Coordinates of N, CA and C in Angstrom, one line a residue:
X1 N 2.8 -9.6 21.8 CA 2.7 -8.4 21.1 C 2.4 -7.3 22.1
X2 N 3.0 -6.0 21.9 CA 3.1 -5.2 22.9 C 1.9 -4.2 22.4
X3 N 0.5 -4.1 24.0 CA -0.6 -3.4 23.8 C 0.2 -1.8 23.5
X4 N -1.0 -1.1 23.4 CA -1.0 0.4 23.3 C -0.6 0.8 24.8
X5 N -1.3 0.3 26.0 CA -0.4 0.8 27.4 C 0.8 0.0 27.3
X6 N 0.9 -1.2 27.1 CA 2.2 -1.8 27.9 C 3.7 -0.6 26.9
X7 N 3.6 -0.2 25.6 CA 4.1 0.5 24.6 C 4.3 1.8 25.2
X8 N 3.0 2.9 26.0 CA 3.3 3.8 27.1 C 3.8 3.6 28.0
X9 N 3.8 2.5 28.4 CA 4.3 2.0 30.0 C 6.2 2.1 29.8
X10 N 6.6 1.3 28.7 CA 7.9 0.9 28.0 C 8.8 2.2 27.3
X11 N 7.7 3.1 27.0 CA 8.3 4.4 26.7 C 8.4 5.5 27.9
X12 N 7.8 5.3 29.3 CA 8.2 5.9 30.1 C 9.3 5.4 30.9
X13 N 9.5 4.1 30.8 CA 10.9 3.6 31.6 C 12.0 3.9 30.8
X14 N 12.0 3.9 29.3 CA 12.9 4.3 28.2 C 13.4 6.2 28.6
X15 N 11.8 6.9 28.8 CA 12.6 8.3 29.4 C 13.3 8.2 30.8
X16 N 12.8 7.1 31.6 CA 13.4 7.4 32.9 C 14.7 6.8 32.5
X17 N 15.2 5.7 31.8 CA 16.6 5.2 31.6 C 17.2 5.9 31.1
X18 N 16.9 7.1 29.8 CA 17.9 8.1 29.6 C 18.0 8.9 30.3
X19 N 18.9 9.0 31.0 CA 19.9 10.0 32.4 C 20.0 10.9 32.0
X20 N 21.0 11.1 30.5 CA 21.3 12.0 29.9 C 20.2 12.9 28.8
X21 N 19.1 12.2 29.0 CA 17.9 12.8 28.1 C 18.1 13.1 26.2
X22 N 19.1 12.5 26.1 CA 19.8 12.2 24.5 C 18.9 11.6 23.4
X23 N 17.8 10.8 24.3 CA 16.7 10.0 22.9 C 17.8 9.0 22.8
X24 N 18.4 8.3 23.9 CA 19.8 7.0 23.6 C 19.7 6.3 25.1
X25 N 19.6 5.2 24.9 CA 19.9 4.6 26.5 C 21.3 4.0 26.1
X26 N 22.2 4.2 26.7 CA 23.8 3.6 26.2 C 24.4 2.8 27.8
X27 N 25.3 2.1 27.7 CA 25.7 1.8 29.0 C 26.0 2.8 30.1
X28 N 26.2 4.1 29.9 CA 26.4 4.6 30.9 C 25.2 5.2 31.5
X29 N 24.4 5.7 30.6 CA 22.8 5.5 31.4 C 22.5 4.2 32.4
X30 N 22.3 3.1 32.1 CA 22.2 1.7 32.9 C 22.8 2.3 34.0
X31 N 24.1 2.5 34.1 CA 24.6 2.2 35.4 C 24.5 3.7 36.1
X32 N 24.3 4.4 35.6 CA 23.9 5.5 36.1 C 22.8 5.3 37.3
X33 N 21.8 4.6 36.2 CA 20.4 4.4 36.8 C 20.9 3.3 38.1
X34 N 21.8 2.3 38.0 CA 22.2 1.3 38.8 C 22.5 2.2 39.9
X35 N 23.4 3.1 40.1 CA 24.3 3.7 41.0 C 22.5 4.7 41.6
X36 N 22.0 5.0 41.5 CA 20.4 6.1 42.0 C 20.2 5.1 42.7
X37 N 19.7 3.2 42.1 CA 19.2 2.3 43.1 C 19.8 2.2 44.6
X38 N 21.3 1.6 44.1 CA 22.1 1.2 45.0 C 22.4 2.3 46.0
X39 N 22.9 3.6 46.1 CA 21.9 4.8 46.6 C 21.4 4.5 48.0
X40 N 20.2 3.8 47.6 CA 19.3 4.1 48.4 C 19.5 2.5 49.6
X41 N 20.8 2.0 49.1 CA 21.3 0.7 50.7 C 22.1 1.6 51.3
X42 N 22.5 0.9 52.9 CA 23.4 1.1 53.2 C 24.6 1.0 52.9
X43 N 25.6 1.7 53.3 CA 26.9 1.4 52.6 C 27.4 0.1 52.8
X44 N 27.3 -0.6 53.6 CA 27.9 -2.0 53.9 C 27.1 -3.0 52.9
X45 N 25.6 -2.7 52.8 CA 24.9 -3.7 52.3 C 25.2 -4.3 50.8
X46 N 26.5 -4.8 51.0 CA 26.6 -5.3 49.1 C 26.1 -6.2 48.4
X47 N 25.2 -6.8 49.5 CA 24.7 -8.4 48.7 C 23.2 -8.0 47.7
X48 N 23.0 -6.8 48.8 CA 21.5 -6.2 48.2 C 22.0 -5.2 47.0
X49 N 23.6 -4.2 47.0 CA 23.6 -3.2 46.0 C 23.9 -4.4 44.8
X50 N 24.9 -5.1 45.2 CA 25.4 -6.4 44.0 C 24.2 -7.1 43.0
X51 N 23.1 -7.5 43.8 CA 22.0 -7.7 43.4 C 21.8 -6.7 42.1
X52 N 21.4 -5.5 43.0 CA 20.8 -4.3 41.7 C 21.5 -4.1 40.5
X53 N 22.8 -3.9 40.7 CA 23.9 -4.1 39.9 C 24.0 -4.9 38.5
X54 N 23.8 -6.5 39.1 CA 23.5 -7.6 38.6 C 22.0 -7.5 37.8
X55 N 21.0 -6.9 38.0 CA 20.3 -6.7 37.4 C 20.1 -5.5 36.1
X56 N 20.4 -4.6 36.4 CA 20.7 -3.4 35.6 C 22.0 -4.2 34.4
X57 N 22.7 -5.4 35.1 CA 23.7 -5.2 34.0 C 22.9 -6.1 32.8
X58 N 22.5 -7.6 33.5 CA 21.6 -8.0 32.7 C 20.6 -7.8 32.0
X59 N 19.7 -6.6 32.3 CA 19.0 -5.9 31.5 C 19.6 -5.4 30.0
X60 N 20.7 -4.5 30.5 CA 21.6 -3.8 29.5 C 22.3 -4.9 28.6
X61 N 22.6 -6.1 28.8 CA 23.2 -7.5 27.7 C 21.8 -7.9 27.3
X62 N 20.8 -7.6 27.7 CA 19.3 -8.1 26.8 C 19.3 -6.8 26.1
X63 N 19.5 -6.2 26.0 CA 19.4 -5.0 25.2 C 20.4 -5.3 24.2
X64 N 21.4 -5.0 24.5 CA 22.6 -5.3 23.5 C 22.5 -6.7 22.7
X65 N 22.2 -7.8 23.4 CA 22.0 -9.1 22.3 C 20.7 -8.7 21.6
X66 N 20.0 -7.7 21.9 CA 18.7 -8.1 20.9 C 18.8 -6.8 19.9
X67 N 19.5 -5.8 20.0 CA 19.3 -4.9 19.1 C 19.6 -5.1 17.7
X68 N 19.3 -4.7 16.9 CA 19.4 -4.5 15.1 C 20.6 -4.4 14.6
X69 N 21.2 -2.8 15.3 CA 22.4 -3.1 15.0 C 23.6 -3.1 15.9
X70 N 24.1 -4.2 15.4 CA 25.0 -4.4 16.5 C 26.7 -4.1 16.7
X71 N 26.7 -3.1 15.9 CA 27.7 -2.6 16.0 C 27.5 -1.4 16.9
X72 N 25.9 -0.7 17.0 CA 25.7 0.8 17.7 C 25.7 -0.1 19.6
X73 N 26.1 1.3 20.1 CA 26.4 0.6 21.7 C 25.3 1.3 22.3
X74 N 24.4 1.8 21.4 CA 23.3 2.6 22.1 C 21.9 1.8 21.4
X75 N 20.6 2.1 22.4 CA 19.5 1.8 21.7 C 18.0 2.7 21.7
X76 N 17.7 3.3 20.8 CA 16.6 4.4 20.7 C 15.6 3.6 21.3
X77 N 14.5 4.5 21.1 CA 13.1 4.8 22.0 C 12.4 3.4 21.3
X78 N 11.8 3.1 19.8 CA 11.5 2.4 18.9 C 11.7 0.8 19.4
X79 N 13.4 1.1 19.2 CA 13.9 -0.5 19.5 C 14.0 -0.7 20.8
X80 N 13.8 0.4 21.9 CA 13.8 -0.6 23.4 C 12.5 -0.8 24.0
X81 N 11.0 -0.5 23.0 CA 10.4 -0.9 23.3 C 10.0 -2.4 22.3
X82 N 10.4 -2.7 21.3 CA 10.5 -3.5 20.5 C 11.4 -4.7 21.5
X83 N 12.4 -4.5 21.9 CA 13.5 -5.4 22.4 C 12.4 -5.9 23.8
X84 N 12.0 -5.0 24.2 CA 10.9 -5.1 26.2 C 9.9 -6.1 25.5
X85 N 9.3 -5.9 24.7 CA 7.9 -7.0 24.0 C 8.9 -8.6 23.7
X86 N 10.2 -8.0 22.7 CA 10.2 -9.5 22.3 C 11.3 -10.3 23.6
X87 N 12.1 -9.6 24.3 CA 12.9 -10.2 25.0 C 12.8 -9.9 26.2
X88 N 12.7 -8.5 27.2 CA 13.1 -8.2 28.3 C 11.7 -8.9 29.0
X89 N 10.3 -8.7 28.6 CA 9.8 -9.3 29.4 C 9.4 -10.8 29.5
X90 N 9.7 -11.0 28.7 CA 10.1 -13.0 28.4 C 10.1 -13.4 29.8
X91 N 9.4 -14.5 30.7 CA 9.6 -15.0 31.9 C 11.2 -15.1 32.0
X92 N 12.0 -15.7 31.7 CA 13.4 -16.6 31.8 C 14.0 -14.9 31.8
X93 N 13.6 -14.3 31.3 CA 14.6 -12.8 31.0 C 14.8 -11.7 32.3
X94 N 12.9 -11.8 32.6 CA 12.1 -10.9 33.3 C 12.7 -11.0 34.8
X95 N 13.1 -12.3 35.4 CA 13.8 -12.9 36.3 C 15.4 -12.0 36.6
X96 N 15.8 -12.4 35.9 CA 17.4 -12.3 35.8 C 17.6 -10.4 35.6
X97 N 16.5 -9.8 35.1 CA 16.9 -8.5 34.6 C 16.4 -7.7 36.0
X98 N 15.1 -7.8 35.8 CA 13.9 -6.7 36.4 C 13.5 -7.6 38.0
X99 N 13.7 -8.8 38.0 CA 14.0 -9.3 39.3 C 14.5 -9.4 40.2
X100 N 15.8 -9.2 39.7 CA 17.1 -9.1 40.7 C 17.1 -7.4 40.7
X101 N 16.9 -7.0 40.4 CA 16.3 -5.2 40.5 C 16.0 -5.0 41.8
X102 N 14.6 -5.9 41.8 CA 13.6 -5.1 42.9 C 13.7 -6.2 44.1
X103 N 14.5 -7.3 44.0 CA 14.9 -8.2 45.7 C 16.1 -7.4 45.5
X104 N 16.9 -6.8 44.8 CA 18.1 -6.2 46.1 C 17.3 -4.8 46.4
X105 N 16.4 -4.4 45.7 CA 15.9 -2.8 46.3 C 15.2 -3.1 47.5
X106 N 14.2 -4.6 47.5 CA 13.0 -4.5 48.9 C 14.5 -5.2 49.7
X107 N 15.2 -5.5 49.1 CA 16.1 -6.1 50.4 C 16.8 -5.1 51.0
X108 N 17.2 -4.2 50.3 CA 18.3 -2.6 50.6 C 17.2 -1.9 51.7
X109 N 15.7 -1.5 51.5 CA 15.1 -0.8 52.1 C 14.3 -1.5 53.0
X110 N 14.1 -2.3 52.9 CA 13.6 -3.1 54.3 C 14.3 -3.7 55.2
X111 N 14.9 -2.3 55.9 CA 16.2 -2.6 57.3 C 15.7 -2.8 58.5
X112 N 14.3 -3.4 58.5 CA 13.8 -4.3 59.7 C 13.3 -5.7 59.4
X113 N 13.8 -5.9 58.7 CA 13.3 -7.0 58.3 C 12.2 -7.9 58.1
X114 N 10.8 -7.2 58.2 CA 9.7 -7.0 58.1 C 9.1 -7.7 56.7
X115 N 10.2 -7.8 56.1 CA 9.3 -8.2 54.9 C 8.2 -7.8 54.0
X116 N 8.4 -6.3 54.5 CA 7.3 -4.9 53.4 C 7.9 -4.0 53.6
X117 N 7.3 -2.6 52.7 CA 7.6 -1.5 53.2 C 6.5 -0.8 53.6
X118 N 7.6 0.2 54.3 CA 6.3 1.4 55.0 C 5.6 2.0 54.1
X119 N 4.7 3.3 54.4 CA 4.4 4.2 53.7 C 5.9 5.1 53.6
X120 N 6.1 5.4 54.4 CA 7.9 6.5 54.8 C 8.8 5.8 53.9
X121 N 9.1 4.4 53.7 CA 9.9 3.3 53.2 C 9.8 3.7 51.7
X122 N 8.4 3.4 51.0 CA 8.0 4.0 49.9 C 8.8 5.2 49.0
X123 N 8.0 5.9 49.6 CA 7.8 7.2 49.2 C 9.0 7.9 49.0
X124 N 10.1 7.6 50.7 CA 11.7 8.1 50.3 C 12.3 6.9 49.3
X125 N 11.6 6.1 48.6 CA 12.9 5.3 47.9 C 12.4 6.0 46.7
X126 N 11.0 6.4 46.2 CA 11.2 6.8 44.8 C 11.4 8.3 44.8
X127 N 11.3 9.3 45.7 CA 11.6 10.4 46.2 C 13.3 10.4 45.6
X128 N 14.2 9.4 45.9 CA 15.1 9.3 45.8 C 15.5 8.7 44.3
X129 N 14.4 8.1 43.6 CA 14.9 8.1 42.3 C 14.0 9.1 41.4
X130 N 13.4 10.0 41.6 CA 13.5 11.3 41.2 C 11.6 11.2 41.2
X131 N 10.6 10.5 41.7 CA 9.4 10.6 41.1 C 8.6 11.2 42.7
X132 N 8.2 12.2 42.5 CA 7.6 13.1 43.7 C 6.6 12.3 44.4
X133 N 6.9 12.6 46.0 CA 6.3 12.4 46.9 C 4.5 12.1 46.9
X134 N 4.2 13.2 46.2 CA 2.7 13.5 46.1 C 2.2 12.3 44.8
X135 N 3.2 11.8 44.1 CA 3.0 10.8 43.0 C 2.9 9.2 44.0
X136 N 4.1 9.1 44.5 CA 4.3 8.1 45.7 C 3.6 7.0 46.3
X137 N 2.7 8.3 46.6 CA 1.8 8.5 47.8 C 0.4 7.9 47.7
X138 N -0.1 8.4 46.4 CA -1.0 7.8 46.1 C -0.8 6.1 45.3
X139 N 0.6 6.0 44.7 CA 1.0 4.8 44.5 C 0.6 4.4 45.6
X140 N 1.0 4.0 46.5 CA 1.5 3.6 47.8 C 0.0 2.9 48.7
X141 N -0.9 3.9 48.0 CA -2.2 3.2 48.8 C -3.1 2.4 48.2
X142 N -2.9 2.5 45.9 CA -3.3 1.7 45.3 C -2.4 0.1 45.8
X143 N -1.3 0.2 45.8 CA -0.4 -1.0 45.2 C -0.4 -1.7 47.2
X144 N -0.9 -0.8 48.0 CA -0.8 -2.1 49.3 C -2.6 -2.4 49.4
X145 N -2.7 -3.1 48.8 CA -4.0 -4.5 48.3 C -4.9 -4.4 49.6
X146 N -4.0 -5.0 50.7 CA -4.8 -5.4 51.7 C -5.3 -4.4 53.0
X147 N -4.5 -3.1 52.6 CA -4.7 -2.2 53.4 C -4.1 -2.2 54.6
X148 N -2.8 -2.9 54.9 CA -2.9 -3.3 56.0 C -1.5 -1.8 56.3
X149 N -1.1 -0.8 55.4 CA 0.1 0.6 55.8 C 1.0 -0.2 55.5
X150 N 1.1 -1.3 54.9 CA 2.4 -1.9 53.9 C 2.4 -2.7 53.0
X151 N 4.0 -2.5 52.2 CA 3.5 -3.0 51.1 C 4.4 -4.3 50.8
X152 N 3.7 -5.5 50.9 CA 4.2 -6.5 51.3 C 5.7 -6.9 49.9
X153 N 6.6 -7.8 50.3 CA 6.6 -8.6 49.0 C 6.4 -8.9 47.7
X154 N 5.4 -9.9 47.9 CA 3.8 -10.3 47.2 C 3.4 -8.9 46.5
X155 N 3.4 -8.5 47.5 CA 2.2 -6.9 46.7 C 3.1 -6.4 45.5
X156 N 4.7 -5.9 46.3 CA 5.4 -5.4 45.0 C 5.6 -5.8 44.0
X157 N 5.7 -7.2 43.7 CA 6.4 -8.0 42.9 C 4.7 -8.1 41.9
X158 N 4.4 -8.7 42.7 CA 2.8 -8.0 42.1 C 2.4 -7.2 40.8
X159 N 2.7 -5.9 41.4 CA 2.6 -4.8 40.8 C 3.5 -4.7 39.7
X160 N 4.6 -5.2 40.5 CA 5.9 -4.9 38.9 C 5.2 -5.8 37.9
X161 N 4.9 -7.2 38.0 CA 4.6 -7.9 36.7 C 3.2 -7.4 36.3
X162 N 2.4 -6.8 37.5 CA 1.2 -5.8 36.1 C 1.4 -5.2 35.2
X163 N 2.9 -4.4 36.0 CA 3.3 -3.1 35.3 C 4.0 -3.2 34.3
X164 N 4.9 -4.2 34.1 CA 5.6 -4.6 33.1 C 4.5 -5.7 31.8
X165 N 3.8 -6.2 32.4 CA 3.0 -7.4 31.7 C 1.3 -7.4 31.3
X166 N 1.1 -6.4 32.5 CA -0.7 -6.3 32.0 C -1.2 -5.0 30.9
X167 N -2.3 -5.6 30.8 CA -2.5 -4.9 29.5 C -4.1 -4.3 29.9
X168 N -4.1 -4.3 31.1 CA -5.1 -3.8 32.0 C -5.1 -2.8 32.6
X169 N -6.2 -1.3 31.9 CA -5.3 -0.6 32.5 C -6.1 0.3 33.9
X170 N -6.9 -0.8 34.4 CA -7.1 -0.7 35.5 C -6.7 -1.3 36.9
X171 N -5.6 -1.8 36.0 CA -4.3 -2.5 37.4 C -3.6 -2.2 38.2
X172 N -4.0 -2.4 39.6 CA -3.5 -1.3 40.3 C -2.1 -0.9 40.1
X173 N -1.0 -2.2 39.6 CA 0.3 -2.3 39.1 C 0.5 -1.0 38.6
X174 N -0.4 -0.9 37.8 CA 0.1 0.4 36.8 C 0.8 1.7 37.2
X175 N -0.1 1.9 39.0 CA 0.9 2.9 39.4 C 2.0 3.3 40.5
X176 N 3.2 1.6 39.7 CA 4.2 1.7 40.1 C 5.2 2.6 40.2
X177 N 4.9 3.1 38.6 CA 6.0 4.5 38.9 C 4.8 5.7 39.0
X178 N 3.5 5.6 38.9 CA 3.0 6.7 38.9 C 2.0 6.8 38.5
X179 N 0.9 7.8 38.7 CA -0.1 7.8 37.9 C -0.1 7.5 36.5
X180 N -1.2 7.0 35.8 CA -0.7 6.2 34.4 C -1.3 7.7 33.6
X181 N -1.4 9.1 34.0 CA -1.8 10.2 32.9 C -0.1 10.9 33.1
X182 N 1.2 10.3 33.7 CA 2.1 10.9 33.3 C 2.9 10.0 32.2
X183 N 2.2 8.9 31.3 CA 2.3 8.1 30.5 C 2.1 8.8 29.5
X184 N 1.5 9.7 29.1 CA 1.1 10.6 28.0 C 1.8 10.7 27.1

């Protein structure tokens, strides 16, 4: 059963997935949002954009298998937070959707192979999917745990299943995409 934050948390990724700001996430939103990720690899790097791809599409067939009606190719604000509670964040789903998301993103942006990101690494990848620097930034120093000026692995992957899964809303997860008062 989906809390009162995890419901704000699911309605902010619902406005970030509509591209077109319509009150509709439809397939061309998805891949929209796919093509902003992939973006941010190198041009050669297809195993990491394929990845993102692969994720965004599998997200979008949990969507589509789970909605109401199934003849509409679009799904409102209501049902994609209803669909995120009963289906997207399911372990078995969570993997295949929102997982392969974020190893081809830490794998696109971490071009030293370091196995974290920077603070710089950060901040230009969400810079780049449209959430300001000065938001970032302060993500960036809740979500690296150990203090060590990166953010491991572990730490992100971390954060994403707070952010998608906890119902705590003093987790540092929470401010994956951002402070939790732009949840409003």
């Amino acid at each position: 059963m989906t809390t009162d934050l995890q419901a704000k948390k699911f309605n902010y990724v619902f406005r970030w997935f509509d591209q077109n700001g319509d009150g509709w996430i439809t397939q061309d939103d998805i891949e929209k949002m796919a093509r902003l990720f992939t973006a941010l690899a190198d041009e050669t790097d297809q195993k990491n954009k394929s990845a993102m791809n692969k994720g965004f599409m599998n997200w979008w067939n949990l969507l589509l298998e789970a909605r109401e009606n199934k003849a509409s190719e679009k799904i409102g604000k209501q049902e994609f937070i209803r669909i995120m509670d009963a289906v997207v964040i399911a372990p078995k789903n969570f993997e295949i959707a929102v997982g392969n998301i974020v190893d081809g993103l830490l794998g696109a942006l971490d071009r030293d192979g370091s196995g974290s990101l920077s603070r710089e690494e950060y901040v230009g990848m969400y810079n780049a999917l449209g959430i300001p620097p000065t938001t970032s930034t302060e993500a960036f120093m809740r979500l690296d745990r150990d203090g060590d000026g990166e953010i491991s692995r572990a730490e992100f992957h971390q954060a994403l299943f707070e952010y998608y899964l906890s119902a705590d809303p003093n987790a540092p997860g929470n401010w994956l995409l951002g402070p939790m008062d732009v949840l409003e």
